Coordinates of C-alpha atoms in Angstrom, one line a residue:
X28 CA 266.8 37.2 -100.8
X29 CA 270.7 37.5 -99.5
X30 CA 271.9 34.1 -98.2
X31 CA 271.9 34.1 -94.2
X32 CA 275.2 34.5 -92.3
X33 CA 275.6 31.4 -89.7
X34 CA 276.0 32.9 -86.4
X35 CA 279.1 32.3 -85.0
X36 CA 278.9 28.9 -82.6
X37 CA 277.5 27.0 -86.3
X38 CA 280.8 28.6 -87.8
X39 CA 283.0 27.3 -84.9
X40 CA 280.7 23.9 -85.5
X41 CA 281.2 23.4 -89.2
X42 CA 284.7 24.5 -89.1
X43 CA 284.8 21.7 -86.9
X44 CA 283.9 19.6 -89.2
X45 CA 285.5 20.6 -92.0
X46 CA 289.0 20.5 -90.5
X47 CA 288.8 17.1 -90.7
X48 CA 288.2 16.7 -94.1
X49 CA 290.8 19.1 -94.9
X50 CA 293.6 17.1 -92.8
X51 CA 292.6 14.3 -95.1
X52 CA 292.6 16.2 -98.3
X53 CA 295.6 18.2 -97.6
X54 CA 297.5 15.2 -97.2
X55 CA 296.4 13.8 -100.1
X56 CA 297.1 16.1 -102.2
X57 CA 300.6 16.8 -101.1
X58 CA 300.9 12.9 -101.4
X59 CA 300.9 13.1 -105.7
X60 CA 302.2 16.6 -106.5
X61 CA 305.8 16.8 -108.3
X62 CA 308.8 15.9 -107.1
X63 CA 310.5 19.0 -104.8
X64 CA 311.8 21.6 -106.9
X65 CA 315.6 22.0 -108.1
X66 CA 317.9 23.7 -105.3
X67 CA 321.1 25.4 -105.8
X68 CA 322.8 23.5 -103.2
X69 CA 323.3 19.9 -102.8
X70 CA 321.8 18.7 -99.7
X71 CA 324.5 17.3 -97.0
X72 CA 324.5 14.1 -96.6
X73 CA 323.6 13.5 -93.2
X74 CA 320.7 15.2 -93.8
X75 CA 319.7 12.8 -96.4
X76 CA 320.8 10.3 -93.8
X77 CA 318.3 11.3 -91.7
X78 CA 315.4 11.1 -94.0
X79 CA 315.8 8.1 -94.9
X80 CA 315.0 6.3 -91.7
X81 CA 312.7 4.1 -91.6
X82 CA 310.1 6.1 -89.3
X83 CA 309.7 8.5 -92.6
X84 CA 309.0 5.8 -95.1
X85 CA 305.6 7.0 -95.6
X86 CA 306.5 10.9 -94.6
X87 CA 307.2 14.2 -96.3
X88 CA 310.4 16.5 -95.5
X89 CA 309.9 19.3 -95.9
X90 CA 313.2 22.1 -96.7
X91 CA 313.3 26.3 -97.0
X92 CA 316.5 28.4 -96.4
X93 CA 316.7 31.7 -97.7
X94 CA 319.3 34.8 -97.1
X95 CA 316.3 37.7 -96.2
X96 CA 319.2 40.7 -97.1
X97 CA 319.6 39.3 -100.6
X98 CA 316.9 36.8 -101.1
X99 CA 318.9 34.1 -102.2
X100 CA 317.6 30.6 -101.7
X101 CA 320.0 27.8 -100.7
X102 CA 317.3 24.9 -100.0
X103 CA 313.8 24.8 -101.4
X104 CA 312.0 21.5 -101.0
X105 CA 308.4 21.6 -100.9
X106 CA 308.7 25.1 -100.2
X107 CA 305.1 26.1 -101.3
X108 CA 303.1 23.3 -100.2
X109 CA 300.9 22.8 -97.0
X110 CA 302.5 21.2 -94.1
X111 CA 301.0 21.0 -90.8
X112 CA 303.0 23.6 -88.1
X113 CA 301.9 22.2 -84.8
X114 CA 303.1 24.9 -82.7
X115 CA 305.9 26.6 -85.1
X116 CA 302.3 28.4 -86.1
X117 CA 302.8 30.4 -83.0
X118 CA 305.2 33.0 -84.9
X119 CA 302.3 34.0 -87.1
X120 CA 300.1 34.5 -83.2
X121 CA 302.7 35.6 -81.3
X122 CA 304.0 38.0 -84.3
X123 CA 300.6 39.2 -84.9
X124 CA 300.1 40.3 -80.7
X125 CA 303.1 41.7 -80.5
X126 CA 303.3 44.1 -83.3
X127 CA 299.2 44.9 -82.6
X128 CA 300.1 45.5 -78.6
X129 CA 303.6 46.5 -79.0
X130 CA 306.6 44.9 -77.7
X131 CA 306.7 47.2 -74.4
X132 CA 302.8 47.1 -73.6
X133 CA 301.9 46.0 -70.1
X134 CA 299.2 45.1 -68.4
X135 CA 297.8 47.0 -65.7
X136 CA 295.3 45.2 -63.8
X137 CA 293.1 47.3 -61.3
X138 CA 291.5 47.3 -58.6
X139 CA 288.3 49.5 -57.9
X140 CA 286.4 50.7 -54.7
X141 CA 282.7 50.8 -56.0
X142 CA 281.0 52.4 -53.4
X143 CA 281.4 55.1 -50.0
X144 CA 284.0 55.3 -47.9
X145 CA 283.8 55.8 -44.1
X146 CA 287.5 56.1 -42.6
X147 CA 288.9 52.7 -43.2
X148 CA 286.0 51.1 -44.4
X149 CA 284.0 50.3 -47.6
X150 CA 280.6 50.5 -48.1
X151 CA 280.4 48.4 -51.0
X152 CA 283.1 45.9 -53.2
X153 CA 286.0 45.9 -54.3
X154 CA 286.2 44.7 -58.4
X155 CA 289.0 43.4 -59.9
X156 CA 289.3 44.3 -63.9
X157 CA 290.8 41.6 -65.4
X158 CA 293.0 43.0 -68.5
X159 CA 294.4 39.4 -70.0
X160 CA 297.8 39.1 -67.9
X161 CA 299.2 36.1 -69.3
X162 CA 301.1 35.9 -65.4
X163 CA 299.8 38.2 -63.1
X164 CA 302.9 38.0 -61.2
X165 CA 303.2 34.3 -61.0
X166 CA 306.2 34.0 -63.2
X167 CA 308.0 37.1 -62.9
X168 CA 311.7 38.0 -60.9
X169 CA 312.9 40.6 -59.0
X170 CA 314.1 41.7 -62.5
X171 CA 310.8 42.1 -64.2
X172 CA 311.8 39.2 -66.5
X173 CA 309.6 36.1 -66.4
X174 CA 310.3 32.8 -65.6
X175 CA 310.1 29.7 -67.4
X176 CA 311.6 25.8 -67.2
X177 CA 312.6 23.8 -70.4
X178 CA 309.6 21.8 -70.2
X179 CA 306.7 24.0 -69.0
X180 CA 304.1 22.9 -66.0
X181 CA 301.6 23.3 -68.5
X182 CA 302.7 19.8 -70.1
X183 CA 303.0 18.0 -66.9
X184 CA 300.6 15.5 -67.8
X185 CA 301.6 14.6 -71.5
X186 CA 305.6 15.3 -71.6
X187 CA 308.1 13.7 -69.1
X188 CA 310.2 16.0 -66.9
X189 CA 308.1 19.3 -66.4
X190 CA 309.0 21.5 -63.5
X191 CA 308.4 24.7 -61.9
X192 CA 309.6 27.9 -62.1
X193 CA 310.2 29.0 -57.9
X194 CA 308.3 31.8 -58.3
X195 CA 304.7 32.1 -56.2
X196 CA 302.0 32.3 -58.5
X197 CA 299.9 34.3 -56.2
X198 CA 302.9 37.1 -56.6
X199 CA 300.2 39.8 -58.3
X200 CA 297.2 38.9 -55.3
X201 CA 299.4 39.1 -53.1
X202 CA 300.4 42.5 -54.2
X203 CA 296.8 44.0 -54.7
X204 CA 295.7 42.9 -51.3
X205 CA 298.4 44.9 -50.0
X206 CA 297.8 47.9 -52.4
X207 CA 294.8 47.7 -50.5
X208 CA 295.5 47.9 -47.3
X209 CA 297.6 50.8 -48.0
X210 CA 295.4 52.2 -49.2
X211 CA 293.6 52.8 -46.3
X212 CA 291.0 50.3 -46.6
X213 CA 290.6 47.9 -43.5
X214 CA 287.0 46.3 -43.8
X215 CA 285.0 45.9 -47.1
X216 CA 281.4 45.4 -46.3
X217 CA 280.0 44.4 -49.3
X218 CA 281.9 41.7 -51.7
X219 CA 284.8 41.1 -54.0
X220 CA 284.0 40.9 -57.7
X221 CA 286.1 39.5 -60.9
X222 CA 285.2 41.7 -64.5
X223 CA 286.3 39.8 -66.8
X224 CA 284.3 41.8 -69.7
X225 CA 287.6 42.1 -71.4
X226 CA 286.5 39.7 -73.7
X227 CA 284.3 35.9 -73.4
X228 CA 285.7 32.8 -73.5
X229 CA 285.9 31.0 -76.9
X230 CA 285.7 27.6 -76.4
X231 CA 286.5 27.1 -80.1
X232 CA 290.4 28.0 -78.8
X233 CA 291.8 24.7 -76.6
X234 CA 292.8 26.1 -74.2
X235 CA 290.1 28.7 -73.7
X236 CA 291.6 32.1 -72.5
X237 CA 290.3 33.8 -69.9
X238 CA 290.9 37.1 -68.9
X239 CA 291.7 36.4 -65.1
X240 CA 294.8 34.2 -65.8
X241 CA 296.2 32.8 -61.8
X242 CA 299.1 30.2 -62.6
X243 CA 298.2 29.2 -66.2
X244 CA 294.3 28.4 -64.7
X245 CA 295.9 24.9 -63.1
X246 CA 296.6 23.9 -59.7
X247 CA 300.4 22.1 -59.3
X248 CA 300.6 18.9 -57.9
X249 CA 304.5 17.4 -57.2
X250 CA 305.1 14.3 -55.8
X251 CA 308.2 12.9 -54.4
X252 CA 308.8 9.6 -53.5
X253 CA 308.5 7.9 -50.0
X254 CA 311.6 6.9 -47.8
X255 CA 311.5 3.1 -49.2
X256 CA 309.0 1.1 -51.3
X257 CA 305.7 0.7 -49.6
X258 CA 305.5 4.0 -47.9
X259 CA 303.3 6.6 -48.8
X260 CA 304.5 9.4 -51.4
X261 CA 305.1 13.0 -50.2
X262 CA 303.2 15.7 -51.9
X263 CA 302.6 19.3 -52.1
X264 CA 300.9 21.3 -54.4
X265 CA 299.7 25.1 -55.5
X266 CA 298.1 27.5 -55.1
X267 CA 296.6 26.5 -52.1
X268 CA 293.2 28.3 -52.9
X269 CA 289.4 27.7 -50.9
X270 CA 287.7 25.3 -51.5
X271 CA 290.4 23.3 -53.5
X272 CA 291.7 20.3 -51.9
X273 CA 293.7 17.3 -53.0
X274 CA 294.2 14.0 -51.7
X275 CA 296.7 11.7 -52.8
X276 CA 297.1 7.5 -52.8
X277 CA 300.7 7.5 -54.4
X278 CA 302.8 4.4 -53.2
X279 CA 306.0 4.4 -53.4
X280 CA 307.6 1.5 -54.9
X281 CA 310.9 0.3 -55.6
X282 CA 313.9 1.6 -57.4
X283 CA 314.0 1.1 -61.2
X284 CA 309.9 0.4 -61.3
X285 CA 307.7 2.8 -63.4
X286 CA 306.3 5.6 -62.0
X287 CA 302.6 6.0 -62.8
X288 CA 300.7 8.8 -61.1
X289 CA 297.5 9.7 -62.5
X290 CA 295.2 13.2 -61.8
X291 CA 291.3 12.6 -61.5
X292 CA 288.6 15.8 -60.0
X293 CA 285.6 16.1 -59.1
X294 CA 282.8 18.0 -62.0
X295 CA 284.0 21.1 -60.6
X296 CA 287.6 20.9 -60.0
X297 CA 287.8 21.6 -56.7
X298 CA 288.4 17.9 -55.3
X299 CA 291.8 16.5 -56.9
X300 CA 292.6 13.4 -56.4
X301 CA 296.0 11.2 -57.1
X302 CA 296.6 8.0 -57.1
X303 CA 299.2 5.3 -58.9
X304 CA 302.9 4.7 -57.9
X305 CA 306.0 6.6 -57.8
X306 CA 309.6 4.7 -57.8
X307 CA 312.1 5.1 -54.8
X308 CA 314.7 6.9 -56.9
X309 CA 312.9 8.8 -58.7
X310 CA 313.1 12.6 -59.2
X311 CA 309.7 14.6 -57.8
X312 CA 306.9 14.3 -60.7
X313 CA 304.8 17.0 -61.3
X314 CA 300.9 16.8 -62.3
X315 CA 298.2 19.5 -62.6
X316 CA 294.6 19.5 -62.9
X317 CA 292.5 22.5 -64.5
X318 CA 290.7 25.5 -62.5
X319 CA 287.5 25.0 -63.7
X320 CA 285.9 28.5 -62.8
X321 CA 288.9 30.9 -63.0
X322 CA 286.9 33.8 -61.5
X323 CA 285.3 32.7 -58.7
X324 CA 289.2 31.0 -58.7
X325 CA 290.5 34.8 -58.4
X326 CA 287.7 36.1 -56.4
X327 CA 288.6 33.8 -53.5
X328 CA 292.5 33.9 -54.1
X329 CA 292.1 37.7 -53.8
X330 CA 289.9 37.7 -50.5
X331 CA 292.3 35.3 -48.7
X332 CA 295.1 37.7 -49.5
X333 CA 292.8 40.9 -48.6
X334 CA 292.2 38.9 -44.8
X335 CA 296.3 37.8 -45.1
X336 CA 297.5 42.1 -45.7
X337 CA 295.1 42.9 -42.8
X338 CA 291.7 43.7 -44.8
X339 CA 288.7 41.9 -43.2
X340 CA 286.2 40.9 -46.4
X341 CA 282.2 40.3 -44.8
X342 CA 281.4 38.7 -47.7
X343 CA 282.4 34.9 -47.8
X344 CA 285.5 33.9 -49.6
X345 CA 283.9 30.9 -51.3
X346 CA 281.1 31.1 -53.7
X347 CA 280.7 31.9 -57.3
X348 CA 281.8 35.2 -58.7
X349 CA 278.5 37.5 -58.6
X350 CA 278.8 39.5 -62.1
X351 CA 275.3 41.1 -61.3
X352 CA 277.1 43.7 -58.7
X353 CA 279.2 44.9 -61.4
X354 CA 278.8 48.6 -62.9
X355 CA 278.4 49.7 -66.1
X356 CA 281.5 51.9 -65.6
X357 CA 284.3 52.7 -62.7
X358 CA 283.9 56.5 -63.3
X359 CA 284.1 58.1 -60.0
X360 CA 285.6 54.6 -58.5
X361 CA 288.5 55.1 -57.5
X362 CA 291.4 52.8 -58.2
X363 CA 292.7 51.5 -55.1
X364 CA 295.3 49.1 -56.5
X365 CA 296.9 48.2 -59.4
X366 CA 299.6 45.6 -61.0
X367 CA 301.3 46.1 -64.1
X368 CA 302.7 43.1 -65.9
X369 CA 306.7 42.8 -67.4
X370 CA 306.0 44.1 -71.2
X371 CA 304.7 41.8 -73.6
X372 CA 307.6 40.8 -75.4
X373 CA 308.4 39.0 -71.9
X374 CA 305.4 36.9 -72.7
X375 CA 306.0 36.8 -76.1
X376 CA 309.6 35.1 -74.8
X377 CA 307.7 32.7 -72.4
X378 CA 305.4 31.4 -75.6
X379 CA 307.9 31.1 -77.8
X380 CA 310.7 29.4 -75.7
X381 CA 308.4 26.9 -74.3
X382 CA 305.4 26.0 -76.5
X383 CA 302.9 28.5 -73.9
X384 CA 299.2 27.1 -75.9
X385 CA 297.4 29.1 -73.2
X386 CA 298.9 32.3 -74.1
X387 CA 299.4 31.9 -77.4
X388 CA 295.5 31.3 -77.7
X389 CA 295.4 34.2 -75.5
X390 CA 296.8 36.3 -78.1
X391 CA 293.8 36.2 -80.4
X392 CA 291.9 37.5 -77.8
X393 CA 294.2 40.3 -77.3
X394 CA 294.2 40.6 -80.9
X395 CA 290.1 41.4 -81.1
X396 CA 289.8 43.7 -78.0
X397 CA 292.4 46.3 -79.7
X398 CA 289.5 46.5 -82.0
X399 CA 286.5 47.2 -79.2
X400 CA 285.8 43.4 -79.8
X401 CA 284.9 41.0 -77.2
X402 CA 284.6 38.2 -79.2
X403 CA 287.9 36.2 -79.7
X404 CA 287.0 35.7 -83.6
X405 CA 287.8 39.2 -84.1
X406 CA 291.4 38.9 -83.8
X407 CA 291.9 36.5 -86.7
X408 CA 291.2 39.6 -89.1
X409 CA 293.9 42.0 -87.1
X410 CA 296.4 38.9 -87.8
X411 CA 295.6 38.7 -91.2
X412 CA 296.1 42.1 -91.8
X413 CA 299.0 42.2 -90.1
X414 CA 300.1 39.2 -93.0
X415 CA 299.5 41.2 -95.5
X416 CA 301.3 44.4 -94.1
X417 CA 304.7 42.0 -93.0
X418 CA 304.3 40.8 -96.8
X419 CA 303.4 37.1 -95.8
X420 CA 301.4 35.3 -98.2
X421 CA 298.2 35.0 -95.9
X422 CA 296.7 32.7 -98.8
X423 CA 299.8 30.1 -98.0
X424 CA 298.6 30.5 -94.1
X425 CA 295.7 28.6 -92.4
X426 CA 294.9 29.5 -89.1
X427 CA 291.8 28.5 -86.9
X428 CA 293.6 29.0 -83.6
X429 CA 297.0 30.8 -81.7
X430 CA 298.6 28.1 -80.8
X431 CA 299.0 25.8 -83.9
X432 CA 296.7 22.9 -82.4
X433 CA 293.6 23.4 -84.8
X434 CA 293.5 20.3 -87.7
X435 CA 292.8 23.2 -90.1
X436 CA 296.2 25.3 -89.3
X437 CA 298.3 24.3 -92.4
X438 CA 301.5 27.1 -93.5
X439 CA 303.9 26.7 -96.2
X440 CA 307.8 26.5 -95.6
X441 CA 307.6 29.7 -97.8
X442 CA 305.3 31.8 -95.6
X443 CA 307.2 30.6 -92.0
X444 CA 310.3 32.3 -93.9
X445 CA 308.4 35.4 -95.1
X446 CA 307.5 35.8 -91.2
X447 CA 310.8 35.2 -90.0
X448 CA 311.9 37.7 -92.8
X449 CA 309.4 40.7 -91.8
X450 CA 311.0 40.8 -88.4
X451 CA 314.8 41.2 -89.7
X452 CA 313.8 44.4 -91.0
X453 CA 312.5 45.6 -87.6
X454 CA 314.4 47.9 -84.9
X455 CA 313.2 44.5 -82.7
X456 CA 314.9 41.5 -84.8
X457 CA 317.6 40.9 -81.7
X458 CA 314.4 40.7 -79.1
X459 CA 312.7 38.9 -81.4
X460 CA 315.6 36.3 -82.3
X461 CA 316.4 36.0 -79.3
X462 CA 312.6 34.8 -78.1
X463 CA 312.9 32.0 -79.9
X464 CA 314.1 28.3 -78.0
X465 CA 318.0 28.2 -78.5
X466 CA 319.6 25.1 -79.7
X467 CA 321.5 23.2 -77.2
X468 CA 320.4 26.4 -75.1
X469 CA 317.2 26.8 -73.7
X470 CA 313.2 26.4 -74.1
X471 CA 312.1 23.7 -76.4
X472 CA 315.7 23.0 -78.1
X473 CA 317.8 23.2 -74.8
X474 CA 318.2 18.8 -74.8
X475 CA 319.5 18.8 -78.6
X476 CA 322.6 19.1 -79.8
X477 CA 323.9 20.2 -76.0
X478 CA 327.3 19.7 -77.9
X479 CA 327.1 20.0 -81.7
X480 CA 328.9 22.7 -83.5
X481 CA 325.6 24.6 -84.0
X482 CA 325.2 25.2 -80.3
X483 CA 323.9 28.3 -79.4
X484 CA 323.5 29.1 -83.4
X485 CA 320.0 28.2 -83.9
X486 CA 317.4 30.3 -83.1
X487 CA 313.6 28.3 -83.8
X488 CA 310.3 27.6 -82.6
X489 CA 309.4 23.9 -82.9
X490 CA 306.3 22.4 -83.4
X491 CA 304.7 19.0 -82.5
X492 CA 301.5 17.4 -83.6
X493 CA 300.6 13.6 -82.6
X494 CA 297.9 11.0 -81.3
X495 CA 297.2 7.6 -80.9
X496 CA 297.7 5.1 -83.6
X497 CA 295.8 2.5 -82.0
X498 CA 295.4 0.0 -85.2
X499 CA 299.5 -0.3 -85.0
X500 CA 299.9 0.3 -81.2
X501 CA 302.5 3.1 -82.6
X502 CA 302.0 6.9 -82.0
X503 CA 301.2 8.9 -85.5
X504 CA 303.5 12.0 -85.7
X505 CA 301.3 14.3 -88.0
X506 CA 303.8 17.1 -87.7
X507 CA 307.2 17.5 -86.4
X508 CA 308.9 21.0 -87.8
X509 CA 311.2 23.9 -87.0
X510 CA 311.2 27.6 -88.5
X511 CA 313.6 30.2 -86.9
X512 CA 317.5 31.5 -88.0
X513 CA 320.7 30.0 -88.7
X514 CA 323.6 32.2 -87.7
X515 CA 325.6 31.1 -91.0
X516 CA 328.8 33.8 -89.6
X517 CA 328.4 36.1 -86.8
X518 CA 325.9 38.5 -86.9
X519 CA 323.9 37.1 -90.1
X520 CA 321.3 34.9 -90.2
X521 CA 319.3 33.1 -92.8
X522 CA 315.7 31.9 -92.4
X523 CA 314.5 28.6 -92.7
X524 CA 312.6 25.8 -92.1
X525 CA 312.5 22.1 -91.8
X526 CA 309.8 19.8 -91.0
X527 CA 308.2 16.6 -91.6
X528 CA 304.5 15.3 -91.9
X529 CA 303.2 12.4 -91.7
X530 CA 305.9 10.0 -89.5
X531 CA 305.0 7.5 -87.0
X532 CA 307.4 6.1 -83.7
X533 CA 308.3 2.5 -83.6
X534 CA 305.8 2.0 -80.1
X535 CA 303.2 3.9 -78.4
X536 CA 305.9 5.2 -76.1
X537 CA 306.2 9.3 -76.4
X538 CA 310.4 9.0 -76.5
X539 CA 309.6 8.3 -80.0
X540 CA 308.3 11.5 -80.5
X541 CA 311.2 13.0 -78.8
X542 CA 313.6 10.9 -81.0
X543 CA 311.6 12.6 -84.3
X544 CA 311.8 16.3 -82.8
X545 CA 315.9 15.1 -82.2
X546 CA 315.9 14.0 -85.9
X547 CA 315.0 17.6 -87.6
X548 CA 316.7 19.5 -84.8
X549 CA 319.6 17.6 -86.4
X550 CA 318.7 18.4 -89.6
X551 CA 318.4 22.4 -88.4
X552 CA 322.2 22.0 -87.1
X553 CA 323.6 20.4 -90.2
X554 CA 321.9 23.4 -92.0
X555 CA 323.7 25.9 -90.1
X556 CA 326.8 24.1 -90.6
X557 CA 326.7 23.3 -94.3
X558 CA 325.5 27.1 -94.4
X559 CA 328.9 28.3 -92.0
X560 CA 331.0 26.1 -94.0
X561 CA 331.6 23.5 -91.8
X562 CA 330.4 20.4 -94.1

């Protein structure tokens, strides 16, 4: 009798626990193997420097530079040994959905009349195909380029100073309810419906994709201090979607004191409350709290905009999204609006520059349905074919998720090169290169090295993985790395990477974290300089 094959939640389960026995062993092992190999090129100095701080005692550094025209190697340490990516994992994802969808794809998200028409109105609903827009409009200029802030609204909660991009996130609604309208449609007397068929949420992915995406499936919350201490604390937030509501007990208190604002909801997200204090001179601080049911989410953002362009909906805008009016197919519906996204490698841009974990997760997703797949799962073999076609060493890759969260993802510093590699031989290296955060620049690198000679001259994606050390009161920095290009003279670019594993901060206070991510930022400068012959 053949073995039985686990079905695919007891997969998800004992992956589960196995990644935690693997973070363990991994670490281990790379604990007692051989000192780094031999590189042809001494390493500078202040790179050493660096190391050698006392928040790496018990951590591994990890080294790879490589010329991809001629192959030469100029630093190899640890080159071929796991090291957890945190997100730097994202150029396998992100690399994978773009060369699966294309670099120009778009989305076009439609909407359908399912029914009879008489003059301006609808006998019956109007369905909204959901097609995995990362944005739906929410982020995108006037230019078709999408927005995004150094430190994305996504990490409002966890990382100081997120912001928002000044774009409304109900842009692509907006839009469709319009479409609508002129369309000729003045009355629907039946109901609005969300398919999201595309594919079904994974909750094995954190975040889970979804494929209705309205403003990154979070509601914004920015408060801004009170005219003096004691007052009350101003706040607005978005998008301002039935039957959300938020209330807020923020005091503002005087200059120089903490600010501590803190996000609680109800079981079903639609009650938000905040409460906690915000200084007198402090800048606005942003919080978010999670849409819960992102179609019944869309279904009501998209009547309130139908009954804003002039469309009068009989069917009430709150309530949950009723899948059992849906049709097995839109043949002879005909499309009565439709948005089409910026092209992928916009989103690829967003993911890269600012860590996206939503959209990278998204990607796997994206991944399976090129295949006729609706289960997310199905993307993972795409990706790894897609390895083995950019010649990466997929046995050197581990990869349980898109956005590099998983405790299974492990790469080696050999593989991130062999990615970065693969796209210098493209017709799309520039886009590509150019995706990535930008040292001194933009995204995830635009606070280091604002004026270092390397400015502007590193091109990498960055990758952070910590949590609670509770028995030292510390923060444990599993991973903190960078993979991407040094432009070593103009118009030439080595790979590389440089990471470390295994660090801790001095307190349980995240600057810690930030002073790490400085550190190999630092050591990704003196790279490029040793490399450009400044050292």
């Amino acid at each position: 009798m053949s073995p039985s094959v686990p079905s695919r939640s007891a997969r998800r389960r004992l992956a589960g626990t196995l990644c935690v026995l693997l973070a363990v062993g991994v670490v281990i092992t790379g604990l007692v193997q051989a000192a780094p190999s031999t590189t042809p090129r001494a390493l500078d100095p202040r790179i050493a420097a660096v190391m050698r701080k006392p928040d790496y005692r018990h951590a591994q550094w990890g080294l790879f530079q490589q010329d991809p025209r001629t192959g030469k190697v100029t630093h190899s340490r640890y080159a071929d040994q796991f090291f957890i990516p945190g997100s730097a994992a994202k150029l396998f994802s992100v690399s994978g959905t773009w060369h699966t969808l294309g670099g120009d794809r778009r989305f076009v998200t439609p909407v359908h009349a399912v029914g009879q028409r008489r003059n301006a109105t609808l006998k019956g609903d109007l369905d909204l195909v959901a097609q995995g827009d990362l944005t739906l409009g929410g982020r995108t200029r006037k230019d078709g380029t999408v927005a995004f802030t150094s430190i994305d609204h996504t990490y409002a909660n966890d990382v100081p100073g997120a912001t928002l991009t000044p774009e409304n996130p109900l842009a692509g609604i907006d839009q469709l309810a319009r479409q609508v309208r002129q369309a000729g449609i003045r009355r629907v007397d039946g109901d609005v419906v969300v398919d999201a068929r595309l594919f079904k949420p994974d909750p094995g992915l954190d975040p889970v994709p979804t494929p209705l995406i309205i403003n990154d499936n979070v509601i914004d919350l920015l408060t801004t201090p009170g005219s003096q201490a004691g007052t009350p604390a101003g706040l607005e937030w978005r998008p301002k979607v039935a039957p959300y509501h938020v209330t807020s007990s923020v005091r503002t208190v005087a200059a120089g004191k903490p600010s501590d604002i803190n996000v609680s909801s109800s079981p079903d997200g639609t009650r938000i409350q905040l409460s906690g204090t915000i200084a007198a001179d402090s800048a606005p601080v942003l919080r978010v709290s999670a849409v819960k049911d992102p179609n019944a989410f869309g279904r009501t953002a998209l009547i309130e905009a139908l009954q804003r362009a002039g469309v009068e909906v009989r069917a009430k805008a709150v309530g949950p999204n009723p899948v059992r009016r849906l049709p097995r197919s839109y043949q002879g519906a005909p499309t009565v609006a439709r948005y089409t996204s910026p092209v992928y490698a916009q989103y690829a841009k967003l993911i890269l520059k600012v860590s996206h974990n939503l959209g990278a997760n998204l990607g796997i997703c994206l991944m399976a349905t090129s295949t006729g797949s609706t289960h997310c799962d199905d993307g993972f073999p795409v990706l790894a074919t897609f390895l083995e076609r950019a010649q990466v060493d997929r046995k050197a890759v581990q990869l349980a998720d898109g956005r590099g969260g998983n405790p299974a993802d492990r790469t080696t510093p050999r593989a991130m090169a062999q990615i970065l590699t693969y796209w210098q031989r493209t017709p799309e290296a520039r886009r590509f290169r150019t995706s990535l955060p930008v040292l001194g620049v933009d995204g995830t690198l635009a606070d280091s090295c604002r004026s270092c000679p390397s400015q502007g001259k590193v091109f990498a994606k960055t990758g952070t993985a910590a949590g609670g050390d509770l028995l030292n009161d510390r923060l444990a920095v599993g991973a903190e790395t960078t993979a991407g290009y040094l432009e070593t003279r103009k118009g030439h670019f080595d790979v590389f990477f440089a990471g470390v594993n295994g660090a801790a901060t001095p307190t349980a206070d995240i600057t810690g974290v930030l002073t790490i991510a400085n550190d190999v930022a630092d050591v990704a400068a003196y790279l490029q300089q040793q490399a450009a012959g400044g050292h």
